[in-house]
JSON list of C-alpha atoms in Angstrom, two decimals:
[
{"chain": "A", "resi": 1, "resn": "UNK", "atom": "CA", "xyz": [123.17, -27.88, -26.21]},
{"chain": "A", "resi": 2, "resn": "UNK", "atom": "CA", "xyz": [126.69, -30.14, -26.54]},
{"chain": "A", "resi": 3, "resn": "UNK", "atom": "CA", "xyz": [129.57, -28.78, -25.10]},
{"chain": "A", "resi": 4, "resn": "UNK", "atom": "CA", "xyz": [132.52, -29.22, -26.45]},
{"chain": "A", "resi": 5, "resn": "UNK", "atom": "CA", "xyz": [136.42, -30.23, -23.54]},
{"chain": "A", "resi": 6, "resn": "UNK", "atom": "CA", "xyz": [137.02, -26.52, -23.10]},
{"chain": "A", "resi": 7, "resn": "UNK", "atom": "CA", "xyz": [132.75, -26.15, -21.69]},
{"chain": "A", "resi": 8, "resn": "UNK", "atom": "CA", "xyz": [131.74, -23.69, -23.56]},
{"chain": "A", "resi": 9, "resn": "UNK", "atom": "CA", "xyz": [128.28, -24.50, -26.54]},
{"chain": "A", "resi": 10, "resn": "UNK", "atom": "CA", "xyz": [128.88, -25.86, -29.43]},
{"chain": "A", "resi": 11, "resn": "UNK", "atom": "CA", "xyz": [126.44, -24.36, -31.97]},
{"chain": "A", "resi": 12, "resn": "UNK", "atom": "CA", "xyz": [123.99, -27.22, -33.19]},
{"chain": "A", "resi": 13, "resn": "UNK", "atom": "CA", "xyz": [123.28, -27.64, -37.11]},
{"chain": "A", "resi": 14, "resn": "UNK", "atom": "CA", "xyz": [120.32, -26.85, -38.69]},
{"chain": "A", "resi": 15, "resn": "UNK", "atom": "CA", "xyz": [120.05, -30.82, -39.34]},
{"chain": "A", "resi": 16, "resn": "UNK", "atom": "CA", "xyz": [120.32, -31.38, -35.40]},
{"chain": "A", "resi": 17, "resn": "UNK", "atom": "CA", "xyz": [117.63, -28.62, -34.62]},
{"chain": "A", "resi": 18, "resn": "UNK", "atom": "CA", "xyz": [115.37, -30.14, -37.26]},
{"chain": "A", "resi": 19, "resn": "UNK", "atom": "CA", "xyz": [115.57, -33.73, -35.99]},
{"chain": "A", "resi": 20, "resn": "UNK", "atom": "CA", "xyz": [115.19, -32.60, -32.59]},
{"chain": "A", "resi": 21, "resn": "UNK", "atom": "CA", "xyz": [111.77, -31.18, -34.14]},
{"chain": "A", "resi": 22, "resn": "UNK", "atom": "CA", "xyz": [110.39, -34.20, -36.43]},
{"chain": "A", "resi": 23, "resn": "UNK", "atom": "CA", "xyz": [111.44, -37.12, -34.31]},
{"chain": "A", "resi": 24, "resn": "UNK", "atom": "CA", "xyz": [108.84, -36.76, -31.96]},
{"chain": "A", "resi": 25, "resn": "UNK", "atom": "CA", "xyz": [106.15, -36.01, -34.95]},
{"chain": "A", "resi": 26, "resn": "UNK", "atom": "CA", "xyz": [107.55, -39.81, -36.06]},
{"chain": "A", "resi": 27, "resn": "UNK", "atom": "CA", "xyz": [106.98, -41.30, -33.33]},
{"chain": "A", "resi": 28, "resn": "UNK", "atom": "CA", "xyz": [103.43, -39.45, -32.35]},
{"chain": "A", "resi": 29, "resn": "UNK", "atom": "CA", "xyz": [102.16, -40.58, -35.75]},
{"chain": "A", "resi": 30, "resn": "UNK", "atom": "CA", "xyz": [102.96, -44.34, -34.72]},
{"chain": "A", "resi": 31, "resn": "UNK", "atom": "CA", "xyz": [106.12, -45.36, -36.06]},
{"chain": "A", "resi": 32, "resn": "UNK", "atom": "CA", "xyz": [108.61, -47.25, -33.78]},
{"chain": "A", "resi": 33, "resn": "UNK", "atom": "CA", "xyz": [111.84, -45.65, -34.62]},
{"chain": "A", "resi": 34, "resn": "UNK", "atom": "CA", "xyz": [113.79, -46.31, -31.57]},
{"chain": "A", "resi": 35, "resn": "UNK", "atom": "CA", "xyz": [113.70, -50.36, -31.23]},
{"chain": "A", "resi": 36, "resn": "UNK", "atom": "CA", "xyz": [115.80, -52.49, -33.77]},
{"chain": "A", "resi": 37, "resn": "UNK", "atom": "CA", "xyz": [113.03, -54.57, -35.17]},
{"chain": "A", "resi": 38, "resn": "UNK", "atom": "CA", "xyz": [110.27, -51.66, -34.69]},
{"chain": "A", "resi": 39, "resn": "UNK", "atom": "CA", "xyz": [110.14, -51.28, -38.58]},
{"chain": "A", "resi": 40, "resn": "UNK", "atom": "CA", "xyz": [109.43, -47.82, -38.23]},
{"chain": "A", "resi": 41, "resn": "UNK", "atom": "CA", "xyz": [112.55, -46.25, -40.16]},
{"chain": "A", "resi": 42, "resn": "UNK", "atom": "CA", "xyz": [111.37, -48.44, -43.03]},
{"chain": "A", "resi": 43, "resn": "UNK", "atom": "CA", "xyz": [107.80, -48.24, -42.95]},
{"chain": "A", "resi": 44, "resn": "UNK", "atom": "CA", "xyz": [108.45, -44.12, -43.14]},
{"chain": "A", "resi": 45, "resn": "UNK", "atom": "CA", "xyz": [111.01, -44.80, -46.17]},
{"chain": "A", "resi": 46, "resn": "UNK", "atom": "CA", "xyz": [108.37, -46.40, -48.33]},
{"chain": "A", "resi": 47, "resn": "UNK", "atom": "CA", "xyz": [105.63, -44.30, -47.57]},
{"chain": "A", "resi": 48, "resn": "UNK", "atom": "CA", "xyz": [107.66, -40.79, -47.78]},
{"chain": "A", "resi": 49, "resn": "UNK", "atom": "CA", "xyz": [109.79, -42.80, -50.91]},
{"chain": "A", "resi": 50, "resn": "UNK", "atom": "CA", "xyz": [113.10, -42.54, -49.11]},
{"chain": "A", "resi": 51, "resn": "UNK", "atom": "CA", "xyz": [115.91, -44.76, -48.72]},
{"chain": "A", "resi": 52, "resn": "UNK", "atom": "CA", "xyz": [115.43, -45.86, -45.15]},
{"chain": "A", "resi": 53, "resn": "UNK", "atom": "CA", "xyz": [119.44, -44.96, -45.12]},
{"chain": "A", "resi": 54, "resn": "UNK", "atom": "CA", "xyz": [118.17, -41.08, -45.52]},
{"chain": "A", "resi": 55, "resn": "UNK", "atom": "CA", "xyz": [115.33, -41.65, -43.05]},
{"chain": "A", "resi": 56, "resn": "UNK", "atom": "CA", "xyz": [117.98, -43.33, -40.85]},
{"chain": "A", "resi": 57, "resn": "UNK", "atom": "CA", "xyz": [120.43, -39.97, -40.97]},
{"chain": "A", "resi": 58, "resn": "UNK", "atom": "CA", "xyz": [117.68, -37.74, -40.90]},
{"chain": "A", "resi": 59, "resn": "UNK", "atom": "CA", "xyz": [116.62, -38.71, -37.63]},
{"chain": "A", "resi": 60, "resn": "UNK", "atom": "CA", "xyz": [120.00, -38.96, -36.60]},
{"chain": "A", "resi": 61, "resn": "UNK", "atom": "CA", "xyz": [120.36, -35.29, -37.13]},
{"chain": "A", "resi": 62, "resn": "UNK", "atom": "CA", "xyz": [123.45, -36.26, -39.91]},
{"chain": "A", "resi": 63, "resn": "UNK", "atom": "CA", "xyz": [121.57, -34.74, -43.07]},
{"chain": "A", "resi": 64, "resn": "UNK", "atom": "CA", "xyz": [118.56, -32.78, -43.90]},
{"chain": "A", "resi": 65, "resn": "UNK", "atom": "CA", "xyz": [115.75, -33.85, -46.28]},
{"chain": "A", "resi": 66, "resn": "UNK", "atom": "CA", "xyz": [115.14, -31.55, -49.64]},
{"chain": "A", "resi": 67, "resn": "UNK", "atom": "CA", "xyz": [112.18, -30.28, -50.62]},
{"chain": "A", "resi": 68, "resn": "UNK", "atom": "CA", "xyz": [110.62, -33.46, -52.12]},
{"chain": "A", "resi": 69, "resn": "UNK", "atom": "CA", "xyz": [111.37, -35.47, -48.99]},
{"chain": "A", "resi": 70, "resn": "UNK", "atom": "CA", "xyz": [109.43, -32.48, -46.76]},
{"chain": "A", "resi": 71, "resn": "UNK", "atom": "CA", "xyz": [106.67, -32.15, -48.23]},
{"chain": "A", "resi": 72, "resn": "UNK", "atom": "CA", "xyz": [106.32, -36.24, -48.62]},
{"chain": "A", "resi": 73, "resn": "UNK", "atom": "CA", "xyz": [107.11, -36.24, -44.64]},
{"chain": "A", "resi": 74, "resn": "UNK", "atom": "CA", "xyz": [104.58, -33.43, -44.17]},
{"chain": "A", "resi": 75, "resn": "UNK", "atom": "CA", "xyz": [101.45, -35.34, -45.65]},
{"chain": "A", "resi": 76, "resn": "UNK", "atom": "CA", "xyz": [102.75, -38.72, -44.28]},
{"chain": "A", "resi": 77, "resn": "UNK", "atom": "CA", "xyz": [103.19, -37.20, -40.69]},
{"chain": "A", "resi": 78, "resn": "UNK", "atom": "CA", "xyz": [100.13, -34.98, -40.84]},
{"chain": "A", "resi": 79, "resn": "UNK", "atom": "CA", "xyz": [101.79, -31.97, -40.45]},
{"chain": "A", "resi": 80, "resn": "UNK", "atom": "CA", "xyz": [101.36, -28.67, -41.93]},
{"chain": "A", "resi": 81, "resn": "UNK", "atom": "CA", "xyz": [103.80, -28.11, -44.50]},
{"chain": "A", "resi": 82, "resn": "UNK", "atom": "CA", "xyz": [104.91, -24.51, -43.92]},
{"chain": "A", "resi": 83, "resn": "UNK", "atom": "CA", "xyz": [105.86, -25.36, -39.94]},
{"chain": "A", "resi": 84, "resn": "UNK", "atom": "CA", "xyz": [108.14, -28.34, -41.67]},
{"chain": "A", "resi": 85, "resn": "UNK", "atom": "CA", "xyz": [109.42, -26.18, -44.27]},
{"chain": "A", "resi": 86, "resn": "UNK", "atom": "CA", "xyz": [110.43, -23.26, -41.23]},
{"chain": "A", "resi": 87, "resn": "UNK", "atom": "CA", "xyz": [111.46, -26.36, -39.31]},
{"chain": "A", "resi": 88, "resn": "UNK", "atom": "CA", "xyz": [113.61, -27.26, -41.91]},
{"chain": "A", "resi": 89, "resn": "UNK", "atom": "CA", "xyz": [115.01, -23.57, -42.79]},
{"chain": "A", "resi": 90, "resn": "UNK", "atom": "CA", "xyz": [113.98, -23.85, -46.15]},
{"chain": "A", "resi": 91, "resn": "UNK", "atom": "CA", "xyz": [111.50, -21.05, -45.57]},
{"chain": "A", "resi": 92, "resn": "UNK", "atom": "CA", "xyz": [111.83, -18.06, -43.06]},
{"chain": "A", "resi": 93, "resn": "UNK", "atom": "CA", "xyz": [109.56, -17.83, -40.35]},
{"chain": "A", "resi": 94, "resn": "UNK", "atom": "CA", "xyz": [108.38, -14.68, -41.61]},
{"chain": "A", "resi": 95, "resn": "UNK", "atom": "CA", "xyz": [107.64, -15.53, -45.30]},
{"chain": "A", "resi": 96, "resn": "UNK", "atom": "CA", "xyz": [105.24, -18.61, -43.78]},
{"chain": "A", "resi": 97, "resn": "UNK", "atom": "CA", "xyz": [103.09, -15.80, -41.41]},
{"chain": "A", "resi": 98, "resn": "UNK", "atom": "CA", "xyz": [102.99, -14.05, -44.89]},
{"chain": "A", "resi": 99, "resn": "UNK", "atom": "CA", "xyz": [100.69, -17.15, -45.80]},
{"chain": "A", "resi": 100, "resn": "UNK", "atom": "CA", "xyz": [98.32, -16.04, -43.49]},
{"chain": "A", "resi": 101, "resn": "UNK", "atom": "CA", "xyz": [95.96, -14.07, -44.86]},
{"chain": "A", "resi": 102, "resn": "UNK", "atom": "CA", "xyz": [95.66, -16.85, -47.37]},
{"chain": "A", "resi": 103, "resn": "UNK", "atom": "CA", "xyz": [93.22, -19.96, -45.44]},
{"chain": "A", "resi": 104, "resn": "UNK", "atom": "CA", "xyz": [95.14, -22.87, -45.94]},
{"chain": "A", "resi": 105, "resn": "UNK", "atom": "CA", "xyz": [93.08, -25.96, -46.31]},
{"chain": "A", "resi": 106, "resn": "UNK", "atom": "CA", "xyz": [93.29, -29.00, -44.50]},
{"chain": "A", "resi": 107, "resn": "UNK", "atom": "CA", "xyz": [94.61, -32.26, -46.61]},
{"chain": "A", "resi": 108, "resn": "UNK", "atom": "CA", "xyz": [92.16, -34.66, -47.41]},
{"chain": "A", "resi": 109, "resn": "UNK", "atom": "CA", "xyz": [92.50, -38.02, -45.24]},
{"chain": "A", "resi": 110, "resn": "UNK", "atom": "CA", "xyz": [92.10, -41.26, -46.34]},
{"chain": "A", "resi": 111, "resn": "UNK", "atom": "CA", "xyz": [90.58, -44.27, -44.22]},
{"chain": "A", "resi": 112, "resn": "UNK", "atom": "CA", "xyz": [94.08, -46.03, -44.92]},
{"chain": "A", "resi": 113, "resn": "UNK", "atom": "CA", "xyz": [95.94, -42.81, -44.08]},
{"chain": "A", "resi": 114, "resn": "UNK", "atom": "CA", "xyz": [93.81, -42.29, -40.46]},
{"chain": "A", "resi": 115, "resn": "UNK", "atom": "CA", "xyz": [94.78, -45.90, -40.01]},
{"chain": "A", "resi": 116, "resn": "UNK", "atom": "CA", "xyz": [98.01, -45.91, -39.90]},
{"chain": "A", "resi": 117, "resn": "UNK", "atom": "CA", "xyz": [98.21, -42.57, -38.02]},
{"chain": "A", "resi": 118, "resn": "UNK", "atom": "CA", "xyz": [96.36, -44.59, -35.16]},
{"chain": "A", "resi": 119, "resn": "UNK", "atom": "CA", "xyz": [98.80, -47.09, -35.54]},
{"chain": "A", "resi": 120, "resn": "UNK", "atom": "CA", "xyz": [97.09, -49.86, -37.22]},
{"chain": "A", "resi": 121, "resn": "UNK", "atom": "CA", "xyz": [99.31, -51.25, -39.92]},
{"chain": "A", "resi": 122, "resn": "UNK", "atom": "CA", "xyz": [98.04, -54.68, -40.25]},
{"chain": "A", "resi": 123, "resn": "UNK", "atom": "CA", "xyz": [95.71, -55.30, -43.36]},
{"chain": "A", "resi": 124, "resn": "UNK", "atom": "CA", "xyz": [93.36, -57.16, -41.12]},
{"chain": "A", "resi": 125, "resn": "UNK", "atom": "CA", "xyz": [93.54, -54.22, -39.29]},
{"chain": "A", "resi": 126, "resn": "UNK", "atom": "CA", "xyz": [92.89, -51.65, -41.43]},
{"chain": "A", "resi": 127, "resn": "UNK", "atom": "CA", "xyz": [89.89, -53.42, -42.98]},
{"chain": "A", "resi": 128, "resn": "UNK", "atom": "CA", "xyz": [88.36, -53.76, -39.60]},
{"chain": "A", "resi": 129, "resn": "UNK", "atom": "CA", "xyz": [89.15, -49.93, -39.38]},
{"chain": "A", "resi": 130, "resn": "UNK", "atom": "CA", "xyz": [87.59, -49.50, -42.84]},
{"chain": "A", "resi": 131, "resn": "UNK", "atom": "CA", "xyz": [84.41, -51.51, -42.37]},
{"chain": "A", "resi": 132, "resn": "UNK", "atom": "CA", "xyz": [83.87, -49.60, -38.98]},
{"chain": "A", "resi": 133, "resn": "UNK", "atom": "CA", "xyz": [84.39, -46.13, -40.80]},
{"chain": "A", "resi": 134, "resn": "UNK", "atom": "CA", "xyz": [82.00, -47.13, -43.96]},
{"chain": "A", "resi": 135, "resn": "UNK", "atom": "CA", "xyz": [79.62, -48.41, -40.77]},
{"chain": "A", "resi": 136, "resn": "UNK", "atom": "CA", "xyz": [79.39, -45.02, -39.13]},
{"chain": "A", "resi": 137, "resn": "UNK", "atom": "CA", "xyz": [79.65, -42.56, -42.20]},
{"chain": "A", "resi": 138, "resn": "UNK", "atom": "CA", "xyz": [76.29, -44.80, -42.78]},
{"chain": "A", "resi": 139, "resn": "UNK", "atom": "CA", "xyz": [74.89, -44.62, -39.74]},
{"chain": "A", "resi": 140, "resn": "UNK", "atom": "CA", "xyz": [75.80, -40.68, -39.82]},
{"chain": "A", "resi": 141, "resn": "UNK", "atom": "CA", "xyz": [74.13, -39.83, -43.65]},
{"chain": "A", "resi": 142, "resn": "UNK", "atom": "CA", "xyz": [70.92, -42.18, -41.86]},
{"chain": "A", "resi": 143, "resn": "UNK", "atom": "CA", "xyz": [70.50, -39.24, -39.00]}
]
């Protein structure tokens, strides 16, 4: 926790505590946020429909995201929505364990989307990806 001259904790926001959280989800999904020609603050702003400004303080811990932004980040990142939302302090810990007895079901992922989450971003790439998918849900309905 920063201290402030005098030593004693200086209370971090809730925009700190939330970038301390969804930085490393950025990075685990693939996207290089940390070098200066990574292209990972961008790529995030188009797909989440951002400004890569706002991705670029969000990470920073400066601002926090609204709702929209969230739940964009959530499907992007492949991360359940009510942990960002409790992340985020838009929703109470409490009101998301009230969820529970309600099965929440998993989103639906794309070949595209599973490709970039492995960190293939290259359209050669993902059409390799894609051809090798279509090859083994084949193979698969075959058996």
């Amino acid at each position: 926790m920063p201290t402030t001259e005098t030593g004693r904790a200086t209370p971090r926001t809730q925009a700190e505590r939330f970038a301390e959280y969804i930085r490393p989800a950025v990075v685990a999904a693939g996207f290089d946020i940390d070098s200066p020609r990574g292209g990972g603050k961008k790529e995030l702003a188009r797909l989440t429909g951002a400004s890569q400004s706002s991705i670029g303080r969000m990470l920073a811990g400066q601002t926090m995201p609204g709702p929209v932004l969230l739940e964009k980040l959530a499907e992007v990142l492949g991360l359940p929505l009510t942990e960002v939302l409790v992340r985020s302090g838009m929703v109470s810990n409490r009101m998301s364990m009230a969820r529970t007895d309600r099965a929440e079901s998993p989103p639906s992922l794309s070949v595209e989307d599973a490709a970039r989450r492995l960190g293939i971003r290259s359209a050669k790439g993902v059409n390799i990806f894609k051809a090798m998918v279509e090859s083994l849900r084949a193979e698969e309905e075959g058996n």
